[in-house]
PDB file of C-alpha atoms in Angstrom:
ATOM      1  CA  MET A  24       0.000   0.000   0.000  1.00  0.00           C
ATOM      2  CA  ALA A  25       1.436   3.375  -1.039  1.00  0.00           C
ATOM      3  CA  THR A  26       2.259   5.942   1.635  1.00  0.00           C
ATOM      4  CA  ILE A  27       2.453   9.708   1.507  1.00  0.00           C
ATOM      5  CA  ILE A  28       6.240   9.364   1.426  1.00  0.00           C
ATOM      6  CA  ASP A  29       5.960   7.163  -1.689  1.00  0.00           C
ATOM      7  CA  VAL A  30       3.791   9.827  -3.339  1.00  0.00           C
ATOM      8  CA  ALA A  31       6.339  12.525  -2.498  1.00  0.00           C
ATOM      9  CA  ALA A  32       9.168  10.439  -3.959  1.00  0.00           C
ATOM     10  CA  ARG A  33       7.223   9.709  -7.168  1.00  0.00           C
ATOM     11  CA  ALA A  34       6.295  13.383  -7.620  1.00  0.00           C
ATOM     12  CA  GLY A  35       9.761  14.637  -6.697  1.00  0.00           C
ATOM     13  CA  VAL A  36       8.440  16.946  -3.987  1.00  0.00           C
ATOM     14  CA  SER A  37       8.456  17.090  -0.196  1.00  0.00           C
ATOM     15  CA  VAL A  38       5.954  15.268   1.974  1.00  0.00           C
ATOM     16  CA  ALA A  39       4.706  18.679   3.129  1.00  0.00           C
ATOM     17  CA  THR A  40       3.930  19.636  -0.475  1.00  0.00           C
ATOM     18  CA  VAL A  41       1.920  16.435  -0.927  1.00  0.00           C
ATOM     19  CA  SER A  42       0.005  17.188   2.256  1.00  0.00           C
ATOM     20  CA  ARG A  43      -0.713  20.784   1.275  1.00  0.00           C
ATOM     21  CA  THR A  44      -1.909  19.658  -2.153  1.00  0.00           C
ATOM     22  CA  LEU A  45      -4.237  16.993  -0.796  1.00  0.00           C
ATOM     23  CA  ASN A  46      -5.566  19.410   1.812  1.00  0.00           C
ATOM     24  CA  GLY A  47      -6.431  21.921  -0.927  1.00  0.00           C
ATOM     25  CA  LYS A  48      -3.937  24.621   0.035  1.00  0.00           C
ATOM     26  CA  ALA A  49      -3.781  27.366  -2.588  1.00  0.00           C
ATOM     27  CA  THR A  50      -0.135  28.115  -1.811  1.00  0.00           C
ATOM     28  CA  VAL A  51       1.157  25.083  -3.741  1.00  0.00           C
ATOM     29  CA  ASP A  52       2.671  25.820  -7.156  1.00  0.00           C
ATOM     30  CA  PRO A  53       0.204  24.527  -9.793  1.00  0.00           C
ATOM     31  CA  GLU A  54       2.892  22.505 -11.569  1.00  0.00           C
ATOM     32  CA  LEU A  55       3.912  20.780  -8.332  1.00  0.00           C
ATOM     33  CA  ALA A  56       0.277  20.166  -7.439  1.00  0.00           C
ATOM     34  CA  ALA A  57      -0.278  18.520 -10.823  1.00  0.00           C
ATOM     35  CA  ARG A  58       2.715  16.246 -10.260  1.00  0.00           C
ATOM     36  CA  VAL A  59       1.350  15.277  -6.853  1.00  0.00           C
ATOM     37  CA  ARG A  60      -2.087  14.451  -8.252  1.00  0.00           C
ATOM     38  CA  ALA A  61      -0.497  12.399 -11.018  1.00  0.00           C
ATOM     39  CA  ALA A  62       1.590  10.453  -8.494  1.00  0.00           C
ATOM     40  CA  VAL A  63      -1.489   9.856  -6.342  1.00  0.00           C
ATOM     41  CA  ALA A  64      -3.304   8.404  -9.355  1.00  0.00           C
ATOM     42  CA  GLU A  65      -0.350   6.281 -10.484  1.00  0.00           C
ATOM     43  CA  LEU A  66       0.197   4.786  -7.032  1.00  0.00           C
ATOM     44  CA  GLY A  67      -3.469   4.470  -6.114  1.00  0.00           C
ATOM     45  CA  TYR A  68      -2.810   6.347  -2.908  1.00  0.00           C
ATOM     46  CA  HIS A  69      -5.641   7.057  -0.488  1.00  0.00           C
ATOM     47  CA  PRO A  70      -5.601   7.424   3.298  1.00  0.00           C
ATOM     48  CA  ASN A  71      -7.680   5.054   5.358  1.00  0.00           C
ATOM     49  CA  GLY A  72      -9.892   6.423   7.997  1.00  0.00           C
ATOM     50  CA  LEU A  73     -13.007   8.162   9.023  1.00  0.00           C
ATOM     51  CA  ALA A  74     -15.869   5.877   7.990  1.00  0.00           C
ATOM     52  CA  ARG A  75     -14.370   2.707   9.451  1.00  0.00           C
ATOM     53  CA  SER A  76     -13.445   4.570  12.616  1.00  0.00           C
ATOM     54  CA  LEU A  77     -17.013   5.759  13.102  1.00  0.00           C
ATOM     55  CA  ARG A  78     -18.380   2.276  12.504  1.00  0.00           C
ATOM     56  CA  LYS A  79     -16.238   1.140  15.418  1.00  0.00           C
ATOM     57  CA  ARG A  80     -17.860   3.899  17.529  1.00  0.00           C
ATOM     58  CA  ARG A  81     -14.625   5.709  18.135  1.00  0.00           C
ATOM     59  CA  THR A  82     -14.193   9.436  17.805  1.00  0.00           C
ATOM     60  CA  ALA A  83     -12.476  10.841  14.718  1.00  0.00           C
ATOM     61  CA  VAL A  84      -9.634  12.038  16.943  1.00  0.00           C
ATOM     62  CA  LEU A  85      -6.023  10.913  17.226  1.00  0.00           C
ATOM     63  CA  ALA A  86      -3.894  11.540  20.303  1.00  0.00           C
ATOM     64  CA  LEU A  87      -0.286  12.578  19.788  1.00  0.00           C
ATOM     65  CA  ILE A  88       1.837  12.235  22.928  1.00  0.00           C
ATOM     66  CA  ILE A  89       5.310  13.741  22.585  1.00  0.00           C
ATOM     67  CA  SER A  90       8.011  14.444  25.131  1.00  0.00           C
ATOM     68  CA  ASP A  91       8.677  18.157  24.568  1.00  0.00           C
ATOM     69  CA  VAL A  92       6.469  20.434  22.491  1.00  0.00           C
ATOM     70  CA  ALA A  93       9.092  23.209  22.794  1.00  0.00           C
ATOM     71  CA  ASN A  94      11.630  21.098  20.889  1.00  0.00           C
ATOM     72  CA  PRO A  95      11.516  22.035  17.159  1.00  0.00           C
ATOM     73  CA  PHE A  96      12.087  18.379  16.277  1.00  0.00           C
ATOM     74  CA  PHE A  97       8.814  17.345  17.904  1.00  0.00           C
ATOM     75  CA  THR A  98       7.046  20.387  16.468  1.00  0.00           C
ATOM     76  CA  SER A  99       7.892  19.071  12.994  1.00  0.00           C
ATOM     77  CA  VAL A 100       6.836  15.528  13.953  1.00  0.00           C
ATOM     78  CA  ALA A 101       3.510  16.927  15.147  1.00  0.00           C
ATOM     79  CA  ARG A 102       2.973  18.809  11.890  1.00  0.00           C
ATOM     80  CA  GLY A 103       3.585  15.637   9.894  1.00  0.00           C
ATOM     81  CA  VAL A 104       1.034  13.733  11.979  1.00  0.00           C
ATOM     82  CA  GLU A 105      -1.530  16.516  11.761  1.00  0.00           C
ATOM     83  CA  ASP A 106      -1.244  17.036   8.006  1.00  0.00           C
ATOM     84  CA  VAL A 107      -1.784  13.352   7.217  1.00  0.00           C
ATOM     85  CA  ALA A 108      -4.590  13.077   9.782  1.00  0.00           C
ATOM     86  CA  LEU A 109      -6.381  16.053   8.257  1.00  0.00           C
ATOM     87  CA  ILE A 110      -6.380  14.449   4.815  1.00  0.00           C
ATOM     88  CA  ALA A 111      -8.155  11.437   6.348  1.00  0.00           C
ATOM     89  CA  GLY A 112     -10.709  13.543   8.232  1.00  0.00           C
ATOM     90  CA  TYR A 113      -9.198  13.293  11.716  1.00  0.00           C
ATOM     91  CA  SER A 114      -8.386  15.882  14.341  1.00  0.00           C
ATOM     92  CA  VAL A 115      -5.278  15.577  16.510  1.00  0.00           C
ATOM     93  CA  VAL A 116      -5.019  16.251  20.239  1.00  0.00           C
ATOM     94  CA  LEU A 117      -1.480  17.207  21.234  1.00  0.00           C
ATOM     95  CA  CYS A 118      -0.203  16.029  24.626  1.00  0.00           C
ATOM     96  CA  ASN A 119       3.171  16.980  26.133  1.00  0.00           C
ATOM     97  CA  SER A 120       4.626  14.393  28.524  1.00  0.00           C
ATOM     98  CA  ASP A 121       7.737  16.369  29.548  1.00  0.00           C
ATOM     99  CA  GLU A 122       9.677  13.063  29.716  1.00  0.00           C
ATOM    100  CA  ASN A 123       7.561  12.276  32.789  1.00  0.00           C
ATOM    101  CA  LEU A 124       6.145   8.756  33.048  1.00  0.00           C
ATOM    102  CA  ASP A 125       3.353   9.792  35.428  1.00  0.00           C
ATOM    103  CA  LYS A 126       2.222  12.576  33.108  1.00  0.00           C
ATOM    104  CA  GLU A 127       2.470  10.246  30.141  1.00  0.00           C
ATOM    105  CA  ARG A 128       0.386   7.661  31.983  1.00  0.00           C
ATOM    106  CA  ARG A 129      -2.361  10.239  32.621  1.00  0.00           C
ATOM    107  CA  TYR A 130      -2.498  11.069  28.910  1.00  0.00           C
ATOM    108  CA  LEU A 131      -2.658   7.382  27.999  1.00  0.00           C
ATOM    109  CA  ASP A 132      -5.525   6.950  30.457  1.00  0.00           C
ATOM    110  CA  MET A 133      -7.250   9.938  28.875  1.00  0.00           C
ATOM    111  CA  ALA A 134      -6.874   8.347  25.453  1.00  0.00           C
ATOM    112  CA  VAL A 135      -8.615   5.213  26.760  1.00  0.00           C
ATOM    113  CA  GLU A 136     -11.423   7.162  28.448  1.00  0.00           C
ATOM    114  CA  GLU A 137     -12.085   9.406  25.458  1.00  0.00           C
ATOM    115  CA  ARG A 138     -12.034   6.446  23.068  1.00  0.00           C
ATOM    116  CA  VAL A 139      -9.687   8.112  20.612  1.00  0.00           C
ATOM    117  CA  ALA A 140      -9.268   6.340  17.297  1.00  0.00           C
ATOM    118  CA  GLY A 141      -5.532   5.861  17.732  1.00  0.00           C
ATOM    119  CA  VAL A 142      -2.384   7.131  19.423  1.00  0.00           C
ATOM    120  CA  VAL A 143       0.997   8.250  18.113  1.00  0.00           C
ATOM    121  CA  LEU A 144       3.434   8.154  21.014  1.00  0.00           C
ATOM    122  CA  SER A 145       7.028   9.091  21.690  1.00  0.00           C
ATOM    123  CA  PRO A 146       7.631   6.877  24.754  1.00  0.00           C
ATOM    124  CA  SER A 147       9.128   8.528  27.827  1.00  0.00           C
ATOM    125  CA  GLY A 148      11.034   5.428  28.883  1.00  0.00           C
ATOM    126  CA  GLU A 149      11.236   1.681  29.078  1.00  0.00           C
ATOM    127  CA  SER A 150       8.316   1.590  31.530  1.00  0.00           C
ATOM    128  CA  THR A 151       5.811   3.072  29.073  1.00  0.00           C
ATOM    129  CA  ASN A 152       2.751   0.780  29.060  1.00  0.00           C
ATOM    130  CA  VAL A 153       0.085   0.913  26.363  1.00  0.00           C
ATOM    131  CA  GLY A 154      -1.597  -2.340  27.375  1.00  0.00           C
ATOM    132  CA  ALA A 155      -4.906  -0.667  28.243  1.00  0.00           C
ATOM    133  CA  LEU A 156      -5.153   0.897  24.796  1.00  0.00           C
ATOM    134  CA  LEU A 157      -4.234  -2.291  22.970  1.00  0.00           C
ATOM    135  CA  GLY A 158      -6.664  -4.227  25.141  1.00  0.00           C
ATOM    136  CA  ARG A 159      -9.475  -1.996  23.859  1.00  0.00           C
ATOM    137  CA  GLY A 160      -8.323  -2.466  20.293  1.00  0.00           C
ATOM    138  CA  THR A 161      -6.977   1.087  19.990  1.00  0.00           C
ATOM    139  CA  PRO A 162      -3.930   1.091  17.707  1.00  0.00           C
ATOM    140  CA  VAL A 163      -0.680   2.727  18.813  1.00  0.00           C
ATOM    141  CA  VAL A 164       2.347   3.762  16.766  1.00  0.00           C
ATOM    142  CA  ALA A 165       5.630   4.624  18.478  1.00  0.00           C
ATOM    143  CA  VAL A 166       7.566   7.466  16.885  1.00  0.00           C
ATOM    144  CA  ASP A 167      11.246   8.395  17.362  1.00  0.00           C
ATOM    145  CA  ARG A 168      11.654   5.868  20.194  1.00  0.00           C
ATOM    146  CA  PRO A 169      10.949   2.115  20.130  1.00  0.00           C
ATOM    147  CA  LEU A 170       8.103   0.380  21.933  1.00  0.00           C
ATOM    148  CA  SER A 171       7.614  -3.363  21.658  1.00  0.00           C
ATOM    149  CA  GLY A 172       4.373  -4.814  20.363  1.00  0.00           C
ATOM    150  CA  VAL A 173       3.324  -1.853  18.192  1.00  0.00           C
ATOM    151  CA  ASP A 174       4.293  -0.274  14.874  1.00  0.00           C
ATOM    152  CA  GLN A 175       7.393   1.901  15.149  1.00  0.00           C
ATOM    153  CA  VAL A 176       8.848   4.710  13.043  1.00  0.00           C
ATOM    154  CA  LEU A 177      12.444   5.426  14.003  1.00  0.00           C
ATOM    155  CA  VAL A 178      15.585   7.175  12.807  1.00  0.00           C
ATOM    156  CA  ASN A 179      18.944   5.391  12.753  1.00  0.00           C
ATOM    157  CA  THR A 180      20.547   7.862  15.130  1.00  0.00           C
ATOM    158  CA  ARG A 181      23.234   5.464  16.325  1.00  0.00           C
ATOM    159  CA  LEU A 182      24.740   5.389  12.842  1.00  0.00           C
ATOM    160  CA  ALA A 183      24.270   9.141  12.481  1.00  0.00           C
ATOM    161  CA  ALA A 184      26.061   9.798  15.787  1.00  0.00           C
ATOM    162  CA  ALA A 185      28.972   7.614  14.707  1.00  0.00           C
ATOM    163  CA  GLU A 186      29.237   9.486  11.406  1.00  0.00           C
ATOM    164  CA  ALA A 187      29.105  12.853  13.188  1.00  0.00           C
ATOM    165  CA  THR A 188      31.880  11.795  15.565  1.00  0.00           C
ATOM    166  CA  GLU A 189      34.011  10.588  12.676  1.00  0.00           C
ATOM    167  CA  HIS A 190      33.396  13.926  10.946  1.00  0.00           C
ATOM    168  CA  LEU A 191      34.779  15.785  13.966  1.00  0.00           C
ATOM    169  CA  ILE A 192      37.832  13.518  13.947  1.00  0.00           C
ATOM    170  CA  ARG A 193      38.414  14.083  10.228  1.00  0.00           C
ATOM    171  CA  SER A 194      38.104  17.809  10.838  1.00  0.00           C
ATOM    172  CA  GLY A 195      41.123  17.656  13.128  1.00  0.00           C
ATOM    173  CA  TYR A 196      39.569  17.670  16.597  1.00  0.00           C
ATOM    174  CA  GLN A 197      41.511  15.509  19.038  1.00  0.00           C
ATOM    175  CA  HIS A 198      39.593  15.444  22.334  1.00  0.00           C
ATOM    176  CA  ILE A 199      35.944  14.868  21.539  1.00  0.00           C
ATOM    177  CA  GLY A 200      33.247  14.682  24.178  1.00  0.00           C
ATOM    178  CA  CYS A 201      29.536  13.910  24.158  1.00  0.00           C
ATOM    179  CA  VAL A 202      26.540  15.587  25.782  1.00  0.00           C
ATOM    180  CA  THR A 203      23.551  13.268  25.668  1.00  0.00           C
ATOM    181  CA  GLY A 204      20.219  12.675  27.374  1.00  0.00           C
ATOM    182  CA  PRO A 205      19.239  10.625  30.436  1.00  0.00           C
ATOM    183  CA  ALA A 206      19.962   6.903  30.673  1.00  0.00           C
ATOM    184  CA  GLY A 207      17.030   4.750  29.640  1.00  0.00           C
ATOM    185  CA  ILE A 208      15.823   7.097  26.899  1.00  0.00           C
ATOM    186  CA  ARG A 209      16.595   5.182  23.739  1.00  0.00           C
ATOM    187  CA  THR A 210      17.628   8.169  21.637  1.00  0.00           C
ATOM    188  CA  ALA A 211      20.092   9.265  24.318  1.00  0.00           C
ATOM    189  CA  ASP A 212      21.513   5.754  24.658  1.00  0.00           C
ATOM    190  CA  ASP A 213      21.806   5.292  20.894  1.00  0.00           C
ATOM    191  CA  ARG A 214      23.600   8.597  20.356  1.00  0.00           C
ATOM    192  CA  LEU A 215      26.090   7.789  23.080  1.00  0.00           C
ATOM    193  CA  ALA A 216      26.646   4.343  21.582  1.00  0.00           C
ATOM    194  CA  GLY A 217      27.164   5.923  18.160  1.00  0.00           C
ATOM    195  CA  TYR A 218      29.669   8.386  19.606  1.00  0.00           C
ATOM    196  CA  ARG A 219      31.631   5.504  21.099  1.00  0.00           C
ATOM    197  CA  ALA A 220      31.467   3.564  17.836  1.00  0.00           C
ATOM    198  CA  GLY A 221      32.801   6.583  15.952  1.00  0.00           C
ATOM    199  CA  LEU A 222      35.734   6.894  18.327  1.00  0.00           C
ATOM    200  CA  ALA A 223      36.473   3.179  18.066  1.00  0.00           C
ATOM    201  CA  ALA A 224      36.343   3.249  14.271  1.00  0.00           C
ATOM    202  CA  ALA A 225      39.060   5.918  14.314  1.00  0.00           C
ATOM    203  CA  GLY A 226      41.172   4.067  16.863  1.00  0.00           C
ATOM    204  CA  ARG A 227      40.394   6.585  19.597  1.00  0.00           C
ATOM    205  CA  ARG A 228      39.800   5.819  23.271  1.00  0.00           C
ATOM    206  CA  GLU A 229      36.843   7.312  25.088  1.00  0.00           C
ATOM    207  CA  ASP A 230      37.704   9.745  27.889  1.00  0.00           C
ATOM    208  CA  PRO A 231      34.883   9.314  30.447  1.00  0.00           C
ATOM    209  CA  ARG A 232      35.564  12.812  31.787  1.00  0.00           C
ATOM    210  CA  LEU A 233      34.288  14.221  28.493  1.00  0.00           C
ATOM    211  CA  VAL A 234      30.892  12.481  28.560  1.00  0.00           C
ATOM    212  CA  ARG A 235      27.865  13.811  30.405  1.00  0.00           C
ATOM    213  CA  ARG A 236      24.238  12.678  30.583  1.00  0.00           C
ATOM    214  CA  THR A 237      21.641  15.304  31.386  1.00  0.00           C
ATOM    215  CA  GLU A 238      18.022  16.189  30.679  1.00  0.00           C
ATOM    216  CA  TYR A 239      17.042  17.239  27.179  1.00  0.00           C
ATOM    217  CA  ARG A 240      16.949  20.914  28.174  1.00  0.00           C
ATOM    218  CA  ALA A 241      19.096  23.970  27.501  1.00  0.00           C
ATOM    219  CA  GLU A 242      19.958  24.122  31.193  1.00  0.00           C
ATOM    220  CA  GLY A 243      21.185  20.542  31.041  1.00  0.00           C
ATOM    221  CA  GLY A 244      23.372  21.250  28.034  1.00  0.00           C
ATOM    222  CA  GLU A 245      24.881  24.302  29.720  1.00  0.00           C
ATOM    223  CA  TRP A 246      25.639  22.399  32.927  1.00  0.00           C
ATOM    224  CA  ALA A 247      27.094  19.401  31.075  1.00  0.00           C
ATOM    225  CA  THR A 248      29.381  21.547  28.927  1.00  0.00           C
ATOM    226  CA  ALA A 249      30.664  23.507  31.893  1.00  0.00           C
ATOM    227  CA  GLU A 250      31.413  20.202  33.625  1.00  0.00           C
ATOM    228  CA  VAL A 251      33.254  18.835  30.590  1.00  0.00           C
ATOM    229  CA  LEU A 252      35.285  22.020  30.197  1.00  0.00           C
ATOM    230  CA  ARG A 253      36.352  21.797  33.852  1.00  0.00           C
ATOM    231  CA  ALA A 254      37.056  18.072  33.736  1.00  0.00           C
ATOM    232  CA  GLY A 255      39.620  17.885  31.004  1.00  0.00           C
ATOM    233  CA  GLU A 256      40.929  19.057  27.671  1.00  0.00           C
ATOM    234  CA  VAL A 257      38.128  19.085  25.118  1.00  0.00           C
ATOM    235  CA  ASP A 258      38.067  20.511  21.605  1.00  0.00           C
ATOM    236  CA  GLY A 259      35.021  18.781  20.117  1.00  0.00           C
ATOM    237  CA  LEU A 260      31.478  17.969  21.236  1.00  0.00           C
ATOM    238  CA  LEU A 261      28.667  15.803  19.913  1.00  0.00           C
ATOM    239  CA  VAL A 262      25.361  17.107  21.295  1.00  0.00           C
ATOM    240  CA  ALA A 263      22.260  14.906  21.382  1.00  0.00           C
ATOM    241  CA  ASN A 264      19.626  17.508  20.445  1.00  0.00           C
ATOM    242  CA  SER A 265      19.111  21.123  19.496  1.00  0.00           C
ATOM    243  CA  VAL A 266      17.593  22.174  22.814  1.00  0.00           C
ATOM    244  CA  GLN A 267      20.680  20.980  24.675  1.00  0.00           C
ATOM    245  CA  ALA A 268      22.797  22.719  22.020  1.00  0.00           C
ATOM    246  CA  ILE A 269      21.457  26.108  23.110  1.00  0.00           C
ATOM    247  CA  GLY A 270      22.939  25.518  26.565  1.00  0.00           C
ATOM    248  CA  VAL A 271      26.153  24.126  25.088  1.00  0.00           C
ATOM    249  CA  LEU A 272      26.677  27.306  23.059  1.00  0.00           C
ATOM    250  CA  GLU A 273      25.960  29.466  26.095  1.00  0.00           C
ATOM    251  CA  ALA A 274      28.518  27.575  28.186  1.00  0.00           C
ATOM    252  CA  LEU A 275      31.157  27.883  25.461  1.00  0.00           C
ATOM    253  CA  ARG A 276      30.475  31.619  25.183  1.00  0.00           C
ATOM    254  CA  ALA A 277      30.771  32.049  28.938  1.00  0.00           C
ATOM    255  CA  ALA A 278      34.099  30.186  28.909  1.00  0.00           C
ATOM    256  CA  GLY A 279      35.460  32.322  26.076  1.00  0.00           C
ATOM    257  CA  SER A 280      35.743  29.319  23.742  1.00  0.00           C
ATOM    258  CA  ARG A 281      35.344  30.135  20.060  1.00  0.00           C
ATOM    259  CA  LEU A 282      32.908  27.884  18.229  1.00  0.00           C
ATOM    260  CA  GLY A 283      34.694  25.819  15.616  1.00  0.00           C
ATOM    261  CA  THR A 284      38.117  27.311  16.282  1.00  0.00           C
ATOM    262  CA  ASP A 285      38.467  26.186  19.905  1.00  0.00           C
ATOM    263  CA  VAL A 286      35.658  23.657  20.200  1.00  0.00           C
ATOM    264  CA  GLY A 287      34.015  21.977  17.229  1.00  0.00           C
ATOM    265  CA  VAL A 288      30.339  21.188  17.744  1.00  0.00           C
ATOM    266  CA  VAL A 289      27.881  18.923  15.940  1.00  0.00           C
ATOM    267  CA  ALA A 290      24.313  18.765  17.277  1.00  0.00           C
ATOM    268  CA  PHE A 291      21.332  16.640  16.383  1.00  0.00           C
ATOM    269  CA  ASP A 292      18.408  18.374  14.629  1.00  0.00           C
ATOM    270  CA  ASP A 293      18.494  21.255  12.182  1.00  0.00           C
ATOM    271  CA  ALA A 294      16.761  23.888  14.310  1.00  0.00           C
ATOM    272  CA  PRO A 295      15.608  27.094  12.560  1.00  0.00           C
ATOM    273  CA  TRP A 296      18.270  29.129  14.388  1.00  0.00           C
ATOM    274  CA  ALA A 297      21.173  26.810  13.435  1.00  0.00           C
ATOM    275  CA  THR A 298      22.200  28.919  10.426  1.00  0.00           C
ATOM    276  CA  LEU A 299      21.748  32.231  12.232  1.00  0.00           C
ATOM    277  CA  ILE A 300      24.671  31.923  14.635  1.00  0.00           C
ATOM    278  CA  ASP A 301      28.283  32.682  13.707  1.00  0.00           C
ATOM    279  CA  PRO A 302      29.652  30.302  12.608  1.00  0.00           C
ATOM    280  CA  PRO A 303      26.546  28.321  11.612  1.00  0.00           C
ATOM    281  CA  LEU A 304      25.971  25.050  13.437  1.00  0.00           C
ATOM    282  CA  THR A 305      26.853  21.683  11.897  1.00  0.00           C
ATOM    283  CA  VAL A 306      23.885  19.382  12.466  1.00  0.00           C
ATOM    284  CA  VAL A 307      22.580  15.866  12.089  1.00  0.00           C
ATOM    285  CA  ALA A 308      19.293  16.612  10.325  1.00  0.00           C
ATOM    286  CA  GLN A 309      16.534  14.125  11.076  1.00  0.00           C
ATOM    287  CA  PRO A 310      13.482  13.791   8.785  1.00  0.00           C
ATOM    288  CA  ALA A 311      11.120  14.864  11.557  1.00  0.00           C
ATOM    289  CA  TYR A 312       8.157  15.808   9.373  1.00  0.00           C
ATOM    290  CA  GLU A 313       8.419  12.565   7.409  1.00  0.00           C
ATOM    291  CA  LEU A 314       8.693  10.668  10.700  1.00  0.00           C
ATOM    292  CA  GLY A 315       5.360  12.075  11.873  1.00  0.00           C
ATOM    293  CA  ALA A 316       3.686  11.657   8.487  1.00  0.00           C
ATOM    294  CA  LEU A 317       4.688   8.004   8.211  1.00  0.00           C
ATOM    295  CA  ALA A 318       3.607   7.320  11.797  1.00  0.00           C
ATOM    296  CA  ALA A 319       0.179   8.746  10.988  1.00  0.00           C
ATOM    297  CA  GLU A 320       0.006   6.638   7.817  1.00  0.00           C
ATOM    298  CA  LEU A 321       0.723   3.462   9.767  1.00  0.00           C
ATOM    299  CA  LEU A 322      -1.836   4.432  12.399  1.00  0.00           C
ATOM    300  CA  LEU A 323      -4.513   5.029   9.754  1.00  0.00           C
ATOM    301  CA  ASP A 324      -3.732   1.632   8.258  1.00  0.00           C
ATOM    302  CA  ARG A 325      -4.365   0.024  11.657  1.00  0.00           C
ATOM    303  CA  ILE A 326      -7.581   1.995  12.137  1.00  0.00           C
ATOM    304  CA  GLY A 327      -8.605   0.844   8.674  1.00  0.00           C
ATOM    305  CA  GLY A 328      -8.239  -2.771   9.687  1.00  0.00           C
ATOM    306  CA  ALA A 329      -4.668  -3.775   8.824  1.00  0.00           C
ATOM    307  CA  THR A 330      -3.848  -7.019  10.646  1.00  0.00           C
ATOM    308  CA  SER A 331      -0.181  -7.594   9.793  1.00  0.00           C
ATOM    309  CA  GLU A 332       2.489  -8.036  12.441  1.00  0.00           C
ATOM    310  CA  PRO A 333       3.848  -4.782  13.948  1.00  0.00           C
ATOM    311  CA  ALA A 334       6.233  -3.088  11.539  1.00  0.00           C
ATOM    312  CA  VAL A 335       9.428  -1.145  12.185  1.00  0.00           C
ATOM    313  CA  ARG A 336      10.202   1.560   9.628  1.00  0.00           C
ATOM    314  CA  THR A 337      13.625   3.185   9.950  1.00  0.00           C
ATOM    315  CA  LEU A 338      14.513   6.471   8.268  1.00  0.00           C
ATOM    316  CA  GLU A 339      17.995   7.915   7.836  1.00  0.00           C
ATOM    317  CA  ALA A 340      19.462  11.165   9.124  1.00  0.00           C
ATOM    318  CA  ARG A 341      22.039  13.242   7.252  1.00  0.00           C
ATOM    319  CA  LEU A 342      24.994  15.321   8.329  1.00  0.00           C
ATOM    320  CA  ILE A 343      24.948  18.966   7.214  1.00  0.00           C
ATOM    321  CA  GLU A 344      28.448  20.402   7.531  1.00  0.00           C
ATOM    322  CA  ARG A 345      28.746  24.048   8.543  1.00  0.00           C
ATOM    323  CA  GLY A 346      31.258  26.313  10.238  1.00  0.00           C
ATOM    324  CA  SER A 347      30.917  25.034  13.802  1.00  0.00           C
ATOM    325  CA  SER A 348      32.936  21.922  12.904  1.00  0.00           C
ATOM    326  CA  ARG A 349      35.694  23.708  10.973  1.00  0.00           C
ATOM    327  CA  ARG A 350      38.851  25.162  12.464  1.00  0.00           C
ATOM    328  CA  THR A 351      39.564  28.690  11.274  1.00  0.00           C
TER     329      THR A 351
END
């Protein structure tokens, strides 16, 4: 069955352009819109959804539970979910768990009580439990972070972290550290593992003094960087997300360290401000919008009656080299 990502690839446009076309937005260039409609016809694409949902006496509402609505990465994921849901006639309720299992649990309970048609979830940790939803026959799709027993849409961030670390090494940085998220959060664990794999591939030894785990917040990034700067010689940093990167940059500024020249930095996620600083920030760009769009597609398939075994779809990230990882 074709997905919105397949349509975008066939038409040679972005997933967002497909969504805007199918939602009747007048801002789409007519030529691009024609290509989208042609691809839709060629692939036989159509979203599953509303009628079957109503026959099951569920509301035409999806719940989207993410860990941090202030993080631009999750904002893009949410837009991808919403755009695909709108095409199929669904509304989306956005819930922010704040990486808090108790808060997440309350939202999951709400989803059960309100009989939502389905849930897209970025799990807060290994203890996330969606048994009550599955027991009622409500489909769940995990996005960004794995969750056993349900469909999952992930990014290969371990490989991306290894490639980013190797990039810093090739750029001439000798003492590379890592600022990542809390233990038990899969993305944080994977990015640390990728950092270590990148060092090993280059024949480098990890210096534990240059590694810090902290919350996915700017304050955490600032604290972790200050700790690393005090602990030992460091001239390169891999940072696990763009929110932490704000704190990392603040700590480097406070220490008088010049970005790129003194400390090379690569951070996950291409935040809107990444090109506005001097020098611009080298990033690992994740396909956040596509992640959300594909998660919504899988969820609509389940609502429409798909009975296959849970699927794992893995997308790739890409390194965008800018001035923050170049010595000048």
